[in-house]
CSV table of C-alpha atoms and ligand atoms in Angstrom, one decimal:
chain,number,residue,atom,x,y,z
B,1,MET,CA,-28.7,20.3,-56.0
B,2,THR,CA,-30.6,23.1,-54.3
B,3,SER,CA,-30.9,23.6,-50.6
B,4,GLU,CA,-34.0,21.9,-49.1
B,5,PRO,CA,-34.7,23.3,-45.6
B,6,GLY,CA,-37.8,21.1,-45.4
B,7,ARG,CA,-36.1,17.8,-46.1
B,8,VAL,CA,-36.8,15.0,-43.7
B,9,THR,CA,-34.0,12.5,-43.1
B,10,GLY,CA,-33.7,9.4,-41.0
B,11,PHE,CA,-30.9,11.1,-39.1
B,12,VAL,CA,-33.0,14.1,-38.0
B,13,LEU,CA,-35.6,11.7,-36.7
B,14,VAL,CA,-33.0,9.9,-34.6
B,15,VAL,CA,-31.6,13.2,-33.2
B,16,ALA,CA,-35.1,14.3,-32.2
B,17,ALA,CA,-35.9,11.0,-30.6
B,18,ILE,CA,-32.8,11.0,-28.5
B,19,ALA,CA,-33.3,14.5,-27.3
B,20,ALA,CA,-36.9,13.7,-26.5
B,21,VAL,CA,-35.7,11.1,-23.9
B,22,ALA,CA,-35.4,14.1,-21.7
B,23,GLY,CA,-39.2,13.9,-21.5
B,24,ILE,CA,-39.0,10.5,-19.8
B,25,LEU,CA,-37.0,12.0,-17.0
B,26,PHE,CA,-39.6,14.8,-16.6
B,27,GLY,CA,-42.6,12.4,-16.7
B,28,PHE,CA,-40.9,9.7,-14.6
B,29,ASP,CA,-40.2,12.0,-11.7
B,30,THR,CA,-43.6,13.6,-11.9
B,31,GLY,CA,-45.1,10.1,-11.4
B,32,VAL,CA,-42.8,8.1,-9.2
B,33,ILE,CA,-43.1,10.2,-6.0
B,34,SER,CA,-46.8,9.3,-5.6
B,35,GLY,CA,-46.0,5.7,-5.2
B,36,ALA,CA,-42.8,6.1,-3.2
B,37,ILE,CA,-44.1,8.7,-0.7
B,38,LEU,CA,-46.0,6.2,1.5
B,39,PHE,CA,-42.8,4.2,2.1
B,40,ILE,CA,-40.6,7.2,2.5
B,41,ASN,CA,-43.0,8.5,5.2
B,42,GLU,CA,-42.6,5.3,7.0
B,43,GLU,CA,-38.9,5.0,6.9
B,44,PHE,CA,-38.1,8.7,7.9
B,45,SER,CA,-41.2,9.1,10.1
B,46,LEU,CA,-42.3,12.3,8.3
B,47,THR,CA,-44.7,14.9,9.6
B,48,SER,CA,-47.2,16.2,7.1
B,49,VAL,CA,-45.1,19.3,6.4
B,50,MET,CA,-42.1,17.2,5.8
B,51,THR,CA,-44.1,15.1,3.4
B,52,GLU,CA,-45.1,18.2,1.5
B,53,VAL,CA,-41.4,19.2,1.3
B,54,ALA,CA,-40.5,15.7,0.0
B,55,VAL,CA,-43.1,15.9,-2.8
B,56,SER,CA,-42.6,19.6,-3.8
B,57,SER,CA,-38.7,19.8,-3.5
B,58,VAL,CA,-38.5,18.5,-7.1
B,59,LEU,CA,-40.7,21.4,-8.3
B,60,MET,CA,-38.6,23.9,-6.5
B,61,GLY,CA,-35.5,22.5,-8.0
B,62,ALA,CA,-37.2,22.6,-11.4
B,63,ILE,CA,-37.9,26.3,-11.0
B,64,LEU,CA,-34.2,26.9,-10.2
B,65,GLY,CA,-33.1,24.7,-13.2
B,66,ALA,CA,-35.4,26.5,-15.6
B,67,LEU,CA,-34.1,29.9,-14.3
B,68,PHE,CA,-30.4,29.2,-14.8
B,69,GLY,CA,-30.9,26.9,-17.8
B,70,GLY,CA,-31.8,29.9,-20.1
B,71,PRO,CA,-28.5,31.7,-19.9
B,72,LEU,CA,-26.7,28.3,-19.8
B,73,SER,CA,-28.3,27.1,-23.1
B,74,ASP,CA,-27.4,30.4,-24.8
B,75,ARG,CA,-23.8,30.4,-23.5
B,76,VAL,CA,-22.6,26.8,-23.6
B,77,GLY,CA,-25.2,25.6,-26.1
B,78,ARG,CA,-28.3,23.4,-26.2
B,79,ARG,CA,-26.5,20.0,-26.5
B,80,THR,CA,-24.1,20.7,-23.6
B,81,SER,CA,-27.0,21.9,-21.4
B,82,ILE,CA,-28.9,18.6,-22.0
B,83,LEU,CA,-25.7,16.7,-21.3
B,84,ALA,CA,-25.2,18.7,-18.0
B,85,ALA,CA,-28.9,18.0,-17.1
B,86,SER,CA,-28.5,14.2,-17.6
B,87,VAL,CA,-25.3,14.2,-15.4
B,88,ILE,CA,-27.1,16.2,-12.6
B,89,PHE,CA,-30.2,13.9,-13.0
B,90,ILE,CA,-28.1,10.7,-12.5
B,91,ALA,CA,-26.2,12.2,-9.6
B,92,GLY,CA,-29.4,13.4,-7.9
B,93,THR,CA,-31.0,10.0,-8.4
B,94,LEU,CA,-28.1,8.2,-6.8
B,95,VAL,CA,-28.1,10.7,-3.9
B,96,VAL,CA,-31.8,9.9,-3.4
B,97,VAL,CA,-31.3,6.2,-3.7
B,98,LEU,CA,-28.4,6.1,-1.2
B,99,SER,CA,-29.7,8.8,1.2
B,100,PRO,CA,-29.3,7.7,4.8
B,101,ILE,CA,-31.2,10.6,6.3
B,102,PHE,CA,-34.1,12.8,5.1
B,103,SER,CA,-32.1,16.0,4.5
B,104,ILE,CA,-29.8,14.2,2.1
B,105,PHE,CA,-32.9,12.7,0.3
B,106,ILE,CA,-34.2,16.3,-0.1
B,107,ILE,CA,-30.8,17.4,-1.6
B,108,GLY,CA,-31.1,14.6,-4.1
B,109,ARG,CA,-34.7,15.6,-5.0
B,110,ILE,CA,-33.6,19.2,-5.6
B,111,LEU,CA,-30.8,18.1,-7.9
B,112,ILE,CA,-33.2,15.9,-9.8
B,113,GLY,CA,-35.6,19.0,-10.1
B,114,ILE,CA,-32.8,21.2,-11.3
B,115,ALA,CA,-32.0,18.7,-14.1
B,116,ILE,CA,-35.6,18.4,-15.1
B,117,GLY,CA,-36.0,22.2,-15.1
B,118,VAL,CA,-33.2,22.5,-17.6
B,119,ALA,CA,-34.1,19.6,-19.7
B,120,SER,CA,-37.8,20.4,-19.8
B,121,PHE,CA,-37.2,23.3,-22.2
B,122,VAL,CA,-33.8,22.8,-23.7
B,123,ALA,CA,-34.9,19.5,-25.2
B,124,PRO,CA,-37.8,21.1,-27.1
B,125,LEU,CA,-35.6,24.1,-27.9
B,126,TYR,CA,-32.9,21.9,-29.4
B,127,ILE,CA,-35.4,19.8,-31.4
B,128,SER,CA,-37.1,22.9,-32.8
B,129,GLU,CA,-33.7,24.1,-34.0
B,130,ILE,CA,-32.7,21.0,-35.9
B,131,ALA,CA,-36.2,20.0,-37.2
B,132,PRO,CA,-37.3,20.6,-40.8
B,133,GLU,CA,-40.4,22.9,-40.6
B,134,SER,CA,-42.8,20.5,-42.3
B,135,ILE,CA,-42.6,18.1,-39.3
B,136,ARG,CA,-41.3,20.5,-36.6
B,137,GLY,CA,-44.6,20.2,-34.6
B,138,ALA,CA,-44.4,16.4,-34.6
B,139,LEU,CA,-40.7,16.2,-33.6
B,140,VAL,CA,-40.9,18.8,-30.8
B,141,SER,CA,-44.1,17.0,-29.5
B,142,LEU,CA,-42.1,13.8,-29.2
B,143,ASN,CA,-40.8,15.4,-26.0
B,144,GLN,CA,-44.4,15.6,-24.6
B,145,LEU,CA,-45.1,12.1,-25.8
B,146,LEU,CA,-42.2,10.8,-23.7
B,147,ILE,CA,-43.3,12.9,-20.8
B,148,THR,CA,-46.6,11.0,-20.9
B,149,VAL,CA,-44.7,7.7,-21.4
B,150,GLY,CA,-42.5,8.6,-18.4
B,151,ILE,CA,-45.6,9.1,-16.2
B,152,LEU,CA,-46.9,5.7,-17.3
B,153,ILE,CA,-43.5,4.0,-16.6
B,154,ALA,CA,-43.5,5.5,-13.2
B,155,TYR,CA,-47.0,4.0,-12.4
B,156,GLY,CA,-45.6,0.6,-13.6
B,157,VAL,CA,-42.5,0.9,-11.5
B,158,ASN,CA,-44.5,2.0,-8.5
B,159,TYR,CA,-46.7,-1.0,-8.9
B,160,SER,CA,-43.8,-3.4,-9.3
B,161,PHE,CA,-42.0,-2.4,-6.2
B,162,ALA,CA,-45.0,-1.5,-4.0
B,163,ALA,CA,-45.4,-5.0,-2.5
B,164,ALA,CA,-41.8,-5.0,-1.3
B,165,GLY,CA,-42.1,-1.4,-0.2
B,166,ASN,CA,-38.8,-0.7,-2.0
B,167,TRP,CA,-38.9,3.0,-2.7
B,168,ARG,CA,-35.2,3.2,-3.4
B,169,ALA,CA,-35.6,0.8,-6.3
B,170,MET,CA,-38.5,2.9,-7.6
B,171,PHE,CA,-36.2,5.9,-7.9
B,172,LEU,CA,-33.2,3.9,-9.2
B,173,ALA,CA,-35.1,3.0,-12.3
B,174,GLY,CA,-34.7,6.6,-13.4
B,175,VAL,CA,-31.0,6.0,-14.0
B,176,ILE,CA,-31.8,4.0,-17.2
B,177,PRO,CA,-33.4,6.9,-19.2
B,178,GLY,CA,-30.8,9.2,-17.6
B,179,THR,CA,-28.0,7.2,-19.0
B,180,VAL,CA,-29.7,6.8,-22.4
B,181,LEU,CA,-30.0,10.6,-22.6
B,182,LEU,CA,-26.4,11.1,-21.6
B,183,VAL,CA,-24.8,8.6,-24.0
B,184,GLY,CA,-27.3,9.4,-26.8
B,185,MET,CA,-26.8,13.2,-26.6
B,186,PHE,CA,-23.0,12.8,-26.5
B,187,LEU,CA,-23.3,11.3,-30.0
B,188,MET,CA,-25.6,14.0,-31.4
B,189,PRO,CA,-24.6,17.2,-33.2
B,190,ARG,CA,-24.9,20.7,-31.8
B,191,SER,CA,-27.8,22.9,-32.8
B,192,PRO,CA,-26.9,24.6,-36.2
B,193,ARG,CA,-28.8,27.7,-35.2
B,194,TRP,CA,-26.9,28.1,-31.9
B,195,LEU,CA,-23.6,27.6,-33.8
B,196,MET,CA,-24.5,30.4,-36.2
B,197,PHE,CA,-25.4,32.5,-33.2
B,198,MET,CA,-22.0,31.9,-31.8
B,199,ASN,CA,-20.5,32.9,-35.1
B,200,ARG,CA,-19.3,29.4,-36.1
B,201,PRO,CA,-20.7,29.1,-39.6
B,202,ALA,CA,-18.4,26.4,-40.8
B,203,GLU,CA,-19.6,24.0,-38.1
B,204,ALA,CA,-23.2,25.0,-38.6
B,205,ALA,CA,-22.9,24.1,-42.3
B,206,THR,CA,-21.4,20.7,-41.5
B,207,VAL,CA,-24.2,19.9,-39.1
B,208,LEU,CA,-26.9,21.2,-41.5
B,209,LYS,CA,-25.5,19.1,-44.3
B,210,LYS,CA,-25.6,16.0,-42.1
B,211,ILE,CA,-29.1,16.5,-40.7
B,212,ARG,CA,-30.6,17.6,-44.1
B,213,GLY,CA,-28.8,14.9,-46.1
B,214,THR,CA,-27.7,17.3,-48.8
B,215,ALA,CA,-24.5,19.1,-49.7
B,216,ASP,CA,-26.1,22.5,-50.4
B,217,VAL,CA,-27.6,24.1,-47.3
B,218,SER,CA,-26.9,27.7,-48.4
B,219,ASP,CA,-30.5,28.9,-48.4
B,220,GLU,CA,-31.2,27.7,-44.8
B,221,LEU,CA,-27.8,28.9,-43.6
B,222,GLY,CA,-28.4,32.3,-45.2
B,223,GLU,CA,-31.8,32.7,-43.5
B,224,ILE,CA,-30.3,31.9,-40.1
B,225,GLU,CA,-27.4,34.3,-40.7
B,226,LYS,CA,-29.8,37.1,-41.6
B,227,SER,CA,-31.8,36.6,-38.4
B,228,VAL,CA,-28.6,36.6,-36.3
B,229,ARG,CA,-27.4,39.8,-38.0
B,230,THR,CA,-30.7,41.6,-37.4
B,231,GLU,CA,-30.9,40.6,-33.8
B,232,GLY,CA,-27.4,40.5,-32.4
B,233,ALA,CA,-26.8,39.1,-28.9
B,234,GLY,CA,-29.9,39.2,-26.7
B,235,THR,CA,-30.1,40.7,-23.2
B,236,LEU,CA,-32.9,41.0,-20.6
B,237,SER,CA,-34.0,44.4,-22.0
B,238,ASP,CA,-34.4,42.8,-25.4
B,239,LEU,CA,-37.3,40.8,-24.0
B,240,VAL,CA,-39.5,43.8,-24.1
B,241,ALA,CA,-38.4,45.0,-27.6
B,242,PRO,CA,-41.3,45.5,-30.0
B,243,GLY,CA,-41.0,42.1,-31.8
B,244,VAL,CA,-40.5,40.2,-28.6
B,245,ARG,CA,-43.2,41.6,-26.4
B,246,LEU,CA,-46.1,39.7,-27.9
B,247,PRO,CA,-44.3,36.3,-28.0
B,248,LEU,CA,-43.2,36.9,-24.4
B,249,LEU,CA,-46.8,37.6,-23.3
B,250,LEU,CA,-47.9,34.5,-25.2
B,251,GLY,CA,-45.3,32.2,-23.6
B,252,LEU,CA,-46.0,33.5,-20.0
B,253,GLY,CA,-49.7,33.4,-20.5
B,254,LEU,CA,-49.8,29.9,-21.9
B,255,ALA,CA,-47.4,28.8,-19.2
B,256,VAL,CA,-49.8,29.9,-16.5
B,257,LEU,CA,-52.9,28.6,-18.3
B,258,GLN,CA,-51.4,25.2,-19.0
B,259,GLN,CA,-51.2,24.7,-15.3
B,260,ALA,CA,-54.2,26.8,-14.0
B,261,THR,CA,-56.6,24.7,-16.0
B,262,GLY,CA,-55.8,21.9,-13.5
B,263,ILE,CA,-53.9,19.2,-15.4
B,264,ASN,CA,-51.6,18.3,-12.5
B,265,THR,CA,-54.4,18.0,-9.9
B,266,VAL,CA,-55.6,15.2,-12.2
B,267,ILE,CA,-52.1,13.7,-12.8
B,268,TYR,CA,-51.0,13.9,-9.1
B,269,TYR,CA,-54.4,13.5,-7.3
B,270,ALA,CA,-56.5,11.2,-9.6
B,271,PRO,CA,-56.8,8.5,-7.0
B,272,THR,CA,-57.8,11.1,-4.4
B,273,ILE,CA,-60.4,12.5,-6.8
B,274,PHE,CA,-61.8,9.0,-7.3
B,275,GLN,CA,-62.0,8.5,-3.6
B,276,PHE,CA,-63.9,11.9,-3.2
B,277,ALA,CA,-66.3,10.4,-5.8
B,278,GLY,CA,-66.9,7.4,-3.6
B,279,LEU,CA,-64.7,4.8,-5.3
B,280,ALA,CA,-63.6,3.5,-1.9
B,281,GLU,CA,-61.4,0.7,-3.1
B,282,ALA,CA,-57.8,1.7,-3.6
B,283,THR,CA,-57.3,-0.8,-6.4
B,284,ALA,CA,-60.2,0.6,-8.4
B,285,SER,CA,-58.8,4.1,-8.0
B,286,ILE,CA,-55.4,3.0,-9.1
B,287,ALA,CA,-56.8,1.1,-12.1
B,288,ALA,CA,-58.7,4.2,-13.1
B,289,THR,CA,-55.6,6.3,-12.7
B,290,VAL,CA,-53.6,4.0,-15.0
B,291,GLY,CA,-56.4,4.3,-17.5
B,292,ILE,CA,-55.9,8.1,-17.5
B,293,GLY,CA,-52.2,7.6,-18.0
B,294,VAL,CA,-52.8,5.4,-21.1
B,295,VAL,CA,-55.3,7.9,-22.6
B,296,ASN,CA,-52.7,10.6,-22.1
B,297,VAL,CA,-50.1,8.7,-24.1
B,298,LEU,CA,-52.5,7.6,-26.9
B,299,VAL,CA,-54.0,10.9,-27.5
B,300,THR,CA,-50.6,12.6,-27.6
B,301,LEU,CA,-49.8,10.2,-30.4
B,302,ILE,CA,-52.8,11.5,-32.3
B,303,ALA,CA,-51.8,15.1,-31.6
B,304,ILE,CA,-48.4,14.3,-33.1
B,305,ARG,CA,-50.1,13.2,-36.3
B,306,LEU,CA,-52.3,16.3,-36.5
B,307,VAL,CA,-50.1,19.1,-35.3
B,308,ASP,CA,-48.4,19.8,-38.7
B,309,ARG,CA,-51.6,19.2,-40.7
B,310,ALA,CA,-54.5,20.8,-38.8
B,311,GLY,CA,-52.1,23.3,-37.2
B,312,ARG,CA,-51.5,24.6,-33.7
B,313,ARG,CA,-54.4,27.0,-33.3
B,314,PRO,CA,-57.3,24.6,-34.1
B,315,LEU,CA,-55.9,21.9,-31.9
B,316,LEU,CA,-55.4,24.3,-29.0
B,317,LEU,CA,-59.0,25.7,-29.4
B,318,TRP,CA,-60.6,22.2,-29.5
B,319,SER,CA,-58.4,21.1,-26.6
B,320,LEU,CA,-59.4,24.0,-24.3
B,321,ALA,CA,-63.1,23.6,-25.3
B,322,GLY,CA,-62.9,19.8,-24.4
B,323,MET,CA,-61.1,20.5,-21.1
B,324,GLY,CA,-63.6,23.2,-20.1
B,325,ILE,CA,-66.6,21.0,-20.9
B,326,ALA,CA,-65.1,18.0,-18.9
B,327,MET,CA,-64.5,20.2,-15.9
B,328,LEU,CA,-68.0,21.6,-16.1
B,329,LEU,CA,-69.3,18.0,-16.2
B,330,LEU,CA,-67.2,17.0,-13.2
B,331,GLY,CA,-68.1,20.1,-11.2
B,332,ALA,CA,-71.8,19.6,-12.0
B,333,GLY,CA,-71.6,16.0,-11.0
B,334,PHE,CA,-70.2,16.8,-7.6
B,335,ALA,CA,-72.6,19.7,-7.1
B,336,LEU,CA,-75.6,17.4,-7.8
B,337,GLU,CA,-74.3,14.7,-5.6
B,338,ASN,CA,-73.8,17.2,-2.7
B,339,SER,CA,-77.3,18.6,-3.2
B,340,GLY,CA,-78.7,15.1,-2.8
B,341,ALA,CA,-80.0,15.1,-6.4
B,342,GLY,CA,-77.4,12.6,-7.6
B,343,GLY,CA,-77.5,8.8,-7.6
B,344,ALA,CA,-80.1,8.5,-10.4
B,345,ALA,CA,-79.1,6.7,-13.6
B,346,VAL,CA,-75.3,7.1,-13.2
B,347,SER,CA,-73.1,7.2,-10.2
B,348,LEU,CA,-70.7,10.0,-9.4
B,349,GLY,CA,-67.8,7.5,-9.8
B,350,GLN,CA,-68.9,7.0,-13.4
B,351,VAL,CA,-69.3,10.7,-14.1
B,352,THR,CA,-65.9,11.3,-12.6
B,353,ALA,CA,-64.2,8.6,-14.7
B,354,VAL,CA,-65.8,9.8,-17.9
B,355,SER,CA,-65.0,13.5,-17.3
B,356,LEU,CA,-61.4,12.9,-16.3
B,357,ILE,CA,-60.8,10.8,-19.4
B,358,ILE,CA,-62.4,13.5,-21.6
B,359,TYR,CA,-60.3,16.1,-19.8
B,360,VAL,CA,-57.0,14.3,-20.2
B,361,ALA,CA,-57.7,13.4,-23.8
B,362,ALA,CA,-58.5,17.0,-24.5
B,363,PHE,CA,-55.3,18.2,-22.8
B,364,ALA,CA,-53.2,15.7,-24.7
B,365,LEU,CA,-54.6,16.7,-28.0
B,366,GLY,CA,-53.5,20.4,-27.7
B,367,LEU,CA,-52.5,22.3,-24.6
B,368,GLY,CA,-50.1,19.6,-23.4
B,369,PRO,CA,-47.8,19.3,-26.4
B,370,ILE,CA,-48.5,22.7,-28.0
B,371,PHE,CA,-47.5,24.8,-25.0
B,372,TRP,CA,-43.9,23.4,-25.2
B,373,LEU,CA,-44.0,23.5,-29.0
B,374,LEU,CA,-45.0,27.2,-29.2
B,375,ILE,CA,-42.5,28.4,-26.7
B,376,ALA,CA,-39.8,26.6,-28.7
B,377,GLU,CA,-40.8,28.4,-31.9
B,378,ILE,CA,-42.1,31.9,-31.2
B,379,TYR,CA,-38.9,33.6,-29.9
B,380,PRO,CA,-36.2,35.2,-32.0
B,381,LEU,CA,-32.9,33.3,-31.9
B,382,SER,CA,-31.1,36.0,-29.9
B,383,VAL,CA,-33.3,35.6,-26.9
B,384,ARG,CA,-34.7,32.1,-27.5
B,385,GLY,CA,-33.0,30.4,-24.5
B,386,LEU,CA,-33.7,33.3,-22.2
B,387,ALA,CA,-37.4,33.8,-23.1
B,388,MET,CA,-38.1,30.1,-23.1
B,389,SER,CA,-36.5,29.7,-19.7
B,390,LEU,CA,-38.8,32.5,-18.3
B,391,ALA,CA,-41.9,30.8,-19.7
B,392,THR,CA,-40.7,27.5,-18.2
B,393,VAL,CA,-40.0,29.0,-14.8
B,394,THR,CA,-43.5,30.4,-14.9
B,395,ASN,CA,-44.9,27.0,-15.9
B,396,TRP,CA,-43.1,25.2,-13.0
B,397,ALA,CA,-44.0,27.9,-10.5
B,398,ALA,CA,-47.7,27.7,-11.5
B,399,ASN,CA,-47.5,23.9,-11.3
B,400,PHE,CA,-46.2,24.2,-7.8
B,401,LEU,CA,-48.9,26.7,-6.7
B,402,ILE,CA,-51.8,24.7,-8.2
B,403,ALA,CA,-50.6,21.4,-6.8
B,404,ALA,CA,-49.9,22.9,-3.4
B,405,THR,CA,-53.3,24.6,-3.2
B,406,PHE,CA,-55.6,21.9,-4.6
B,407,LEU,CA,-56.5,20.2,-1.3
B,408,SER,CA,-56.9,23.4,0.7
B,409,LEU,CA,-59.0,24.8,-2.1
B,410,VAL,CA,-61.3,21.8,-1.9
B,411,ASP,CA,-61.7,22.4,1.8
B,412,LEU,CA,-62.5,26.0,1.1
B,413,ILE,CA,-65.0,25.9,-1.9
B,414,GLY,CA,-65.7,22.2,-2.2
B,415,GLU,CA,-64.8,19.8,-5.1
B,416,SER,CA,-67.5,21.2,-7.4
B,417,GLY,CA,-66.3,24.8,-6.8
B,418,VAL,CA,-62.7,23.9,-7.7
B,419,PHE,CA,-63.6,22.0,-10.9
B,420,LEU,CA,-65.9,24.8,-12.0
B,421,LEU,CA,-63.1,27.2,-11.4
B,422,TYR,CA,-60.9,25.2,-13.7
B,423,ALA,CA,-63.7,25.3,-16.3
B,424,VAL,CA,-63.8,29.1,-16.1
B,425,VAL,CA,-60.0,29.3,-16.5
B,426,ALA,CA,-60.3,27.0,-19.6
B,427,LEU,CA,-62.8,29.4,-21.0
B,428,LEU,CA,-60.5,32.4,-20.4
B,429,ALA,CA,-57.7,30.4,-22.0
B,430,TRP,CA,-59.8,29.7,-25.1
B,431,PHE,CA,-60.3,33.5,-25.6
B,432,PHE,CA,-56.6,34.1,-25.0
B,433,VAL,CA,-55.6,31.7,-27.7
B,434,PHE,CA,-58.4,32.8,-30.1
B,435,LYS,CA,-57.2,36.4,-29.8
B,436,LEU,CA,-53.5,36.1,-29.6
B,437,VAL,CA,-51.9,32.9,-30.8
B,438,PRO,CA,-50.9,32.9,-34.5
B,439,GLU,CA,-50.6,29.8,-36.7
B,440,THR,CA,-47.0,28.7,-37.0
B,441,LYS,CA,-47.4,25.4,-38.9
B,442,GLY,CA,-45.2,25.1,-42.0
B,443,LEU,CA,-43.2,28.3,-41.3
B,444,SER,CA,-39.5,28.4,-40.6
B,445,LEU,CA,-38.3,29.7,-37.3
B,446,GLU,CA,-36.9,32.7,-39.2
B,447,GLN,CA,-40.3,33.4,-40.9
B,448,ILE,CA,-42.0,33.3,-37.5
B,449,GLU,CA,-39.5,35.7,-36.2
B,450,ALA,CA,-40.1,38.1,-39.1
B,451,TYR,CA,-43.9,37.8,-38.5
B,452,PHE,CA,-43.6,39.0,-34.9
B,453,ARG,CA,-41.1,41.7,-35.9
B,454,SER,CA,-43.6,43.1,-38.4
B,455,ARG,CA,-46.4,43.0,-35.8
B,456,GLY,CA,-44.2,44.8,-33.4
B,457,ARG,CA,-43.7,47.7,-35.8
B,458,PRO,CA,-46.0,50.7,-35.4
B,459,GLY,CA,-49.0,50.0,-37.6
B,460,GLY,CA,-47.9,46.3,-38.0
O,1,LIG,C1,-47.1,19.6,-18.4
O,1,LIG,C2,-46.9,18.8,-17.1
O,1,LIG,C3,-47.9,17.7,-17.0
O,1,LIG,C4,-47.8,16.8,-18.2
O,1,LIG,C5,-48.9,15.8,-18.2
O,1,LIG,C6,-46.9,18.6,-19.5
O,1,LIG,O1,-47.1,19.3,-20.7
O,1,LIG,O2,-46.2,20.7,-18.5
O,1,LIG,O3,-47.1,19.7,-16.0
O,1,LIG,O4,-47.7,16.9,-15.9
O,1,LIG,O5,-47.9,17.6,-19.4
O,1,LIG,O6,-48.9,15.0,-19.4
């Protein structure tokens, strides 16, 4: 029997699905705070600055986690890093749930953030290293699917415990996916590519045989070995080596653009945006927000079906075009309303609902899943953990900045100004992708590495 690197087995699907549970932790904690914060405010009598700290501490933790997670995932391995992240996540959640005073609550939130920061990129990284190339896009994007499911679960949990005002129970629900990830990953194999990188070829072969369901894995093993031999162990200075410079720029650029096009102002502030648009009733705003969460999940499912067929580039370009148009529509709606010309055939509330749905659908089709996918596939093995962690730190830092400045920006340039600004960023992002992002569908990680190495060569 010959080696079949592209072979899809049931086992590899299970491995990817378990690792993707990390996405639930990410999404759940993104969503749960919005419901819990009202009651936390009450219990600890928070000032507005303290409220901001309560909300953003998880993002600060995530920046830290993403920073240290890179060297960690290269040194102790991808699987061990995910295990460590799930332990820290469960511990942080219990600290939050049991916190008697506000400062202990904040410590718990930072711990949760650290765990999410690590898991947010090590899970896609691990999946990309075990996946057969023919379905790598779909398997890595399972992580994004579970992020969107996590956000939706959080909305449901918030809703269920809101009447009782039980914010501790809201957070406690996170222990369930945390435990599934811990136990599940414990049973999963190590990444064969990391094993080769650590010079453990016999173990790498055993894992590859199991996940490919074949006894002969010599071709794939040979490919990985070749790339380890060419690269050697990576250091910080290797990040600017000729074959790494372009992927580094791509990862950092897409990290900023994924956030600077405004996704989390929609995810975090949708009810507020609906209220700006005149939807006074809280229940209507919340129903509309749940609608956005459902669209996010459903369209991510479509992206998973398309990403290995249509490819990464077309999906990204369509995604950015849709996001830009939706923001343009939203900005124009607010501008018309403010100039007094609105109120004709459709209301601003309707324009807002339609544009936010188009916007989130467009994000879910491309920029959402494909940012995490690309940064898991464009770096050479020797610096993969390190480079991916830098892109992830940048993503979380941009997330923090955009979320923290949204309301003040609205005060400064008005709703229409902010949404039009996001439309301009989407246009810039379109050109960035059009000029720089190569198609990686169907290529092995080693072929992608070779592509960037040849582009880095003079005249390449
Ligand atoms: C982004 C998150 C965002 C989520 C929404 C992810 O890809 O990185 O910042 O909240 O998508 O679905």
